[in-house]
mmCIF file of C-alpha atoms in Angstrom:
data_model
loop_
_atom_site.group_PDB
_atom_site.id
_atom_site.type_symbol
_atom_site.label_atom_id
_atom_site.label_comp_id
_atom_site.label_asym_id
_atom_site.label_seq_id
_atom_site.Cartn_x
_atom_site.Cartn_y
_atom_site.Cartn_z
ATOM 1 C CA MET I 26 0.000 0.000 0.000
ATOM 2 C CA HIS I 27 1.463 3.362 -1.088
ATOM 3 C CA LYS I 28 1.157 6.201 1.439
ATOM 4 C CA ASN I 29 -0.411 9.276 -0.099
ATOM 5 C CA VAL I 30 -1.802 11.138 2.946
ATOM 6 C CA GLY I 31 0.352 13.727 4.701
ATOM 7 C CA THR I 32 0.665 14.300 8.450
ATOM 8 C CA THR I 33 -1.699 17.279 8.655
ATOM 9 C CA ASP I 34 -4.233 15.543 6.456
ATOM 10 C CA ALA I 35 -3.984 12.362 8.573
ATOM 11 C CA ILE I 36 -4.508 14.274 11.832
ATOM 12 C CA ILE I 37 -7.579 16.007 10.388
ATOM 13 C CA ARG I 38 -9.004 12.678 9.194
ATOM 14 C CA ILE I 39 -8.407 10.928 12.523
ATOM 15 C CA THR I 40 -9.893 13.817 14.533
ATOM 16 C CA GLY I 41 -12.963 14.120 12.317
ATOM 17 C CA GLY I 42 -13.458 10.371 12.279
ATOM 18 C CA LEU I 43 -13.259 10.092 16.064
ATOM 19 C CA VAL I 44 -15.710 12.962 16.499
ATOM 20 C CA GLY I 45 -18.152 11.245 14.112
ATOM 21 C CA LEU I 46 -17.761 7.928 15.908
ATOM 22 C CA ALA I 47 -18.291 9.534 19.325
ATOM 23 C CA TYR I 48 -21.448 11.248 18.084
ATOM 24 C CA GLY I 49 -22.754 8.009 16.562
ATOM 25 C CA ILE I 50 -22.040 5.973 19.690
ATOM 26 C CA GLY I 51 -23.741 8.606 21.826
ATOM 27 C CA LYS I 52 -26.832 8.495 19.607
ATOM 28 C CA MET I 53 -26.773 4.703 19.602
ATOM 29 C CA SER I 54 -26.611 4.512 23.412
ATOM 30 C CA ARG I 55 -29.719 6.687 23.772
ATOM 31 C CA ARG I 56 -31.766 5.209 20.939
ATOM 32 C CA PRO I 57 -30.279 1.990 19.574
ATOM 33 C CA TYR I 58 -33.083 1.563 17.041
ATOM 34 C CA ASN I 59 -32.268 4.939 15.477
ATOM 35 C CA ALA I 60 -28.463 4.804 15.222
ATOM 36 C CA PRO I 61 -26.618 6.735 12.483
ATOM 37 C CA TRP I 62 -24.917 3.699 10.958
ATOM 38 C CA LEU I 63 -23.811 5.435 7.772
ATOM 39 C CA LEU I 64 -22.139 8.251 9.701
ATOM 40 C CA MET I 65 -20.357 5.749 11.916
ATOM 41 C CA ALA I 66 -19.146 3.740 8.919
ATOM 42 C CA LEU I 67 -17.801 6.837 7.152
ATOM 43 C CA SER I 68 -16.161 8.033 10.365
ATOM 44 C CA ALA I 69 -14.470 4.662 10.894
ATOM 45 C CA MET I 70 -13.247 4.777 7.305
ATOM 46 C CA LYS I 71 -11.711 8.235 7.872
ATOM 47 C CA VAL I 72 -9.958 7.025 11.024
ATOM 48 C CA ALA I 73 -8.552 4.049 9.100
ATOM 49 C CA GLU I 74 -7.364 6.320 6.264
ATOM 50 C CA GLY I 75 -5.626 8.574 8.773
ATOM 51 C CA VAL I 76 -3.927 5.704 10.577
ATOM 52 C CA THR I 77 -2.774 3.868 7.436
ATOM 53 C CA ARG I 78 -2.065 7.150 5.590
ATOM 54 C CA HIS I 79 -3.594 5.755 2.427
ATOM 55 C CA CYS I 80 -6.656 7.195 0.706
ATOM 56 C CA PRO I 81 -8.102 5.284 -2.247
ATOM 57 C CA MET I 82 -9.833 8.428 -3.551
ATOM 58 C CA TYR I 83 -6.536 10.328 -3.576
ATOM 59 C CA ARG I 84 -4.932 7.437 -5.432
ATOM 60 C CA ALA I 85 -7.698 7.498 -8.054
ATOM 61 C CA MET I 86 -7.259 11.252 -8.580
ATOM 62 C CA GLY I 87 -3.460 11.119 -8.492
ATOM 63 C CA ILE I 88 -3.098 13.319 -5.412
ATOM 64 C CA ASN I 89 -0.278 12.973 -2.900
ATOM 65 C CA THR I 90 -0.209 15.177 0.237
ATOM 66 C CA ARG I 91 2.868 13.591 1.862
ATOM 67 C CA SER I 92 5.365 16.098 0.479
ATOM 68 C CA GLU I 93 5.716 19.699 1.641
ATOM 69 C CA LYS I 94 4.223 20.931 -1.612
ATOM 70 C CA GLY I 95 1.439 18.353 -1.586
ATOM 71 C CA MET I 96 -1.343 20.630 -0.353
ATOM 72 C CA GLN I 97 -0.026 23.502 -2.456
ATOM 73 C CA ASN I 98 -0.187 21.270 -5.537
ATOM 74 C CA ILE I 99 -3.791 20.386 -4.700
ATOM 75 C CA TRP I 100 -4.727 24.080 -4.493
ATOM 76 C CA ASP I 101 -2.902 24.827 -7.731
ATOM 77 C CA GLN I 102 -4.673 21.944 -9.490
ATOM 78 C CA ALA I 103 -8.042 23.097 -8.152
ATOM 79 C CA LYS I 104 -7.411 26.673 -9.271
ATOM 80 C CA GLY I 105 -6.301 25.520 -12.697
ATOM 81 C CA LYS I 106 -9.313 23.275 -13.131
ATOM 82 C CA GLY I 107 -11.600 26.008 -11.843
ATOM 83 C CA VAL I 108 -10.246 28.498 -14.371
ATOM 84 C CA GLN I 109 -10.586 25.931 -17.131
ATOM 85 C CA MET I 110 -14.207 25.223 -16.147
ATOM 86 C CA VAL I 111 -15.042 28.929 -16.083
ATOM 87 C CA MET I 112 -13.469 29.464 -19.489
ATOM 88 C CA LYS I 113 -15.434 26.521 -20.906
ATOM 89 C CA GLN I 114 -18.667 27.956 -19.542
ATOM 90 C CA VAL I 115 -17.903 31.393 -20.965
ATOM 91 C CA THR I 116 -17.069 30.047 -24.409
ATOM 92 C CA ASN I 117 -20.164 27.823 -24.362
ATOM 93 C CA LYS I 118 -22.341 30.804 -23.455
ATOM 94 C CA MET I 119 -20.776 32.923 -26.187
ATOM 95 C CA ASN I 120 -21.393 30.179 -28.755
ATOM 96 C CA SER I 121 -24.971 29.704 -27.585
ATOM 97 C CA ARG I 122 -25.581 33.474 -27.776
ATOM 98 C CA LYS I 123 -24.356 33.527 -31.350
ATOM 99 C CA ASN I 124 -26.734 30.690 -32.182
ATOM 100 C CA GLU I 125 -29.587 32.456 -30.389
ATOM 101 C CA GLU I 126 -28.864 35.699 -32.213
ATOM 102 C CA THR I 127 -29.106 34.015 -35.580
ATOM 103 C CA GLN I 128 -32.337 32.314 -34.533
ATOM 104 C CA THR I 129 -33.673 35.544 -33.037
ATOM 105 C CA ASN I 130 -32.877 37.551 -36.142
ATOM 106 C CA SER I 131 -34.730 35.091 -38.337
ATOM 107 C CA SER I 132 -37.707 34.944 -35.957
ATOM 108 C CA THR I 133 -37.895 38.739 -35.625
ATOM 109 C CA GLN I 134 -37.873 39.141 -39.375
ATOM 110 C CA GLN I 135 -40.790 36.739 -39.555
ATOM 111 C CA MET I 136 -42.585 38.618 -36.750
ATOM 112 C CA GLN I 137 -42.016 41.993 -38.378
ATOM 113 C CA GLN I 138 -43.465 40.727 -41.613
ATOM 114 C CA SER I 139 -46.524 39.271 -39.880
ATOM 115 C CA THR I 140 -47.145 41.986 -37.239
ATOM 116 C CA PRO I 141 -46.526 45.627 -38.125
ATOM 117 C CA SER I 142 -48.107 46.721 -34.787
ATOM 118 C CA VAL I 143 -44.769 46.376 -32.933
ATOM 119 C CA LYS I 144 -43.428 49.371 -34.839
ATOM 120 C CA GLN I 145 -46.569 51.379 -34.104
ATOM 121 C CA GLU I 146 -46.218 50.777 -30.351
ATOM 122 C CA GLY I 147 -42.641 52.037 -30.445
ATOM 123 C CA SER I 148 -43.593 55.266 -32.290
ATOM 124 C CA TYR I 149 -43.075 57.327 -29.143
ATOM 125 C CA ARG I 150 -39.308 56.793 -29.509
ATOM 126 C CA SER I 151 -37.288 59.220 -31.540
ATOM 127 C CA LYS I 152 -36.481 58.228 -35.091
ATOM 128 C CA SER I 153 -32.714 58.257 -34.444
ATOM 129 C CA HIS I 154 -32.859 55.728 -31.575
ATOM 130 C CA ARG I 155 -34.007 52.295 -32.591
ATOM 131 C CA LEU I 156 -34.044 49.154 -30.446
ATOM 132 C CA SER I 157 -32.408 45.979 -31.602
ATOM 133 C CA ALA I 158 -34.612 43.071 -32.599
ATOM 134 C CA GLU I 159 -33.821 41.223 -29.384
ATOM 135 C CA ASP I 160 -34.689 44.283 -27.284
ATOM 136 C CA GLU I 161 -37.969 44.700 -29.144
ATOM 137 C CA LEU I 162 -38.881 41.107 -28.367
ATOM 138 C CA LEU I 163 -38.019 41.651 -24.711
ATOM 139 C CA GLU I 164 -40.101 44.812 -24.610
ATOM 140 C CA LYS I 165 -43.080 43.050 -26.160
ATOM 141 C CA ALA I 166 -42.775 40.170 -23.689
ATOM 142 C CA ALA I 167 -42.576 42.639 -20.787
ATOM 143 C CA ARG I 168 -45.688 44.456 -21.997
ATOM 144 C CA ASP I 169 -47.577 41.172 -22.296
ATOM 145 C CA PHE I 170 -46.448 40.174 -18.803
ATOM 146 C CA VAL I 171 -47.574 43.474 -17.299
ATOM 147 C CA THR I 172 -51.004 43.263 -18.913
ATOM 148 C CA LEU I 173 -51.466 39.675 -17.748
ATOM 149 C CA ARG I 174 -50.309 40.663 -14.278
ATOM 150 C CA SER I 175 -52.805 43.523 -14.070
ATOM 151 C CA GLU I 176 -55.624 41.241 -15.226
ATOM 152 C CA ASP I 177 -54.668 38.732 -12.532
ATOM 153 C CA ASN I 178 -54.707 41.492 -9.901
ATOM 154 C CA GLU I 179 -58.196 42.564 -10.991
ATOM 155 C CA LEU I 180 -59.488 38.988 -10.734
ATOM 156 C CA GLN I 181 -57.874 38.579 -7.352
ATOM 157 C CA SER I 182 -59.426 41.791 -6.015
ATOM 158 C CA ARG I 183 -62.865 40.675 -7.223
ATOM 159 C CA GLU I 184 -62.441 37.339 -5.481
ATOM 160 C CA MET I 185 -61.384 39.104 -2.268
ATOM 161 C CA GLU I 186 -64.474 41.332 -2.407
ATOM 162 C CA SER I 187 -66.788 38.350 -2.844
ATOM 163 C CA ALA I 188 -65.043 36.506 0.000
ATOM 164 C CA ALA I 189 -65.451 39.561 2.246
ATOM 165 C CA SER I 190 -69.174 39.704 1.487
ATOM 166 C CA ARG I 191 -69.493 35.987 2.307
ATOM 167 C CA GLU I 192 -67.647 36.516 5.588
ATOM 168 C CA LYS I 193 -69.947 39.388 6.436
ATOM 169 C CA SER I 194 -73.005 37.271 5.973
ATOM 170 C CA GLN I 195 -71.527 34.545 8.192
ATOM 171 C CA SER I 196 -70.792 37.045 10.943
ATOM 172 C CA GLU I 197 -74.324 38.398 10.704
ATOM 173 C CA GLN I 198 -75.621 34.833 11.011
ATOM 174 C CA TYR I 199 -73.479 34.314 14.103
ATOM 175 C CA SER I 200 -74.810 37.438 15.795
ATOM 176 C CA SER I 201 -78.419 36.409 15.156
ATOM 177 C CA ASP I 202 -77.708 32.931 16.564
ATOM 178 C CA GLU I 203 -76.118 34.516 19.605
ATOM 179 C CA HIS I 204 -79.332 36.397 20.406
ATOM 180 C CA ARG I 205 -81.490 33.403 19.671
ATOM 181 C CA TYR I 206 -79.595 31.111 22.048
ATOM 182 C CA PRO I 207 -78.285 33.161 24.951
ATOM 183 C CA THR I 208 -75.596 31.772 27.206
ATOM 184 C CA TYR I 209 -75.669 32.281 30.946
ATOM 185 C CA SER I 210 -72.263 32.535 32.459
#
């Protein structure tokens, strides 16, 4: 077995494992039917890794924390991989935006041919300032959302008014029952 866990790493593993085992044994002594078996198994595994100074997960990833630069190498690898992941995400987003722009341009051309009313709504803008096709679509979607939202608010207020009138009639019924059947306290 090749040792790939450094001293600091081993101490952290042993301490964490013993804390987990102590917690699990304490829980098990109070309620043996509800013991945290998984926690205890993982804690025992961490203690064993710390004592033997061998971690199978480190071996699979090619990490070695025994040397002085071991932890520094781990941080450098993580930073490098993090930067690479961020760059991949950025390039993927840029490529997807280009694809969306081409799709948006074709769809806006179709919309402009079918609906000339979008230009009429934007007539309040000056002639020199014109929105891009994507911005026009966003504006139209926002206008639709606002109108739907206001219609929903109107329906909700009507429902609240009808509920209030129903509650009023129930309270009136209660007061008439109270006078019909008096209580003597």
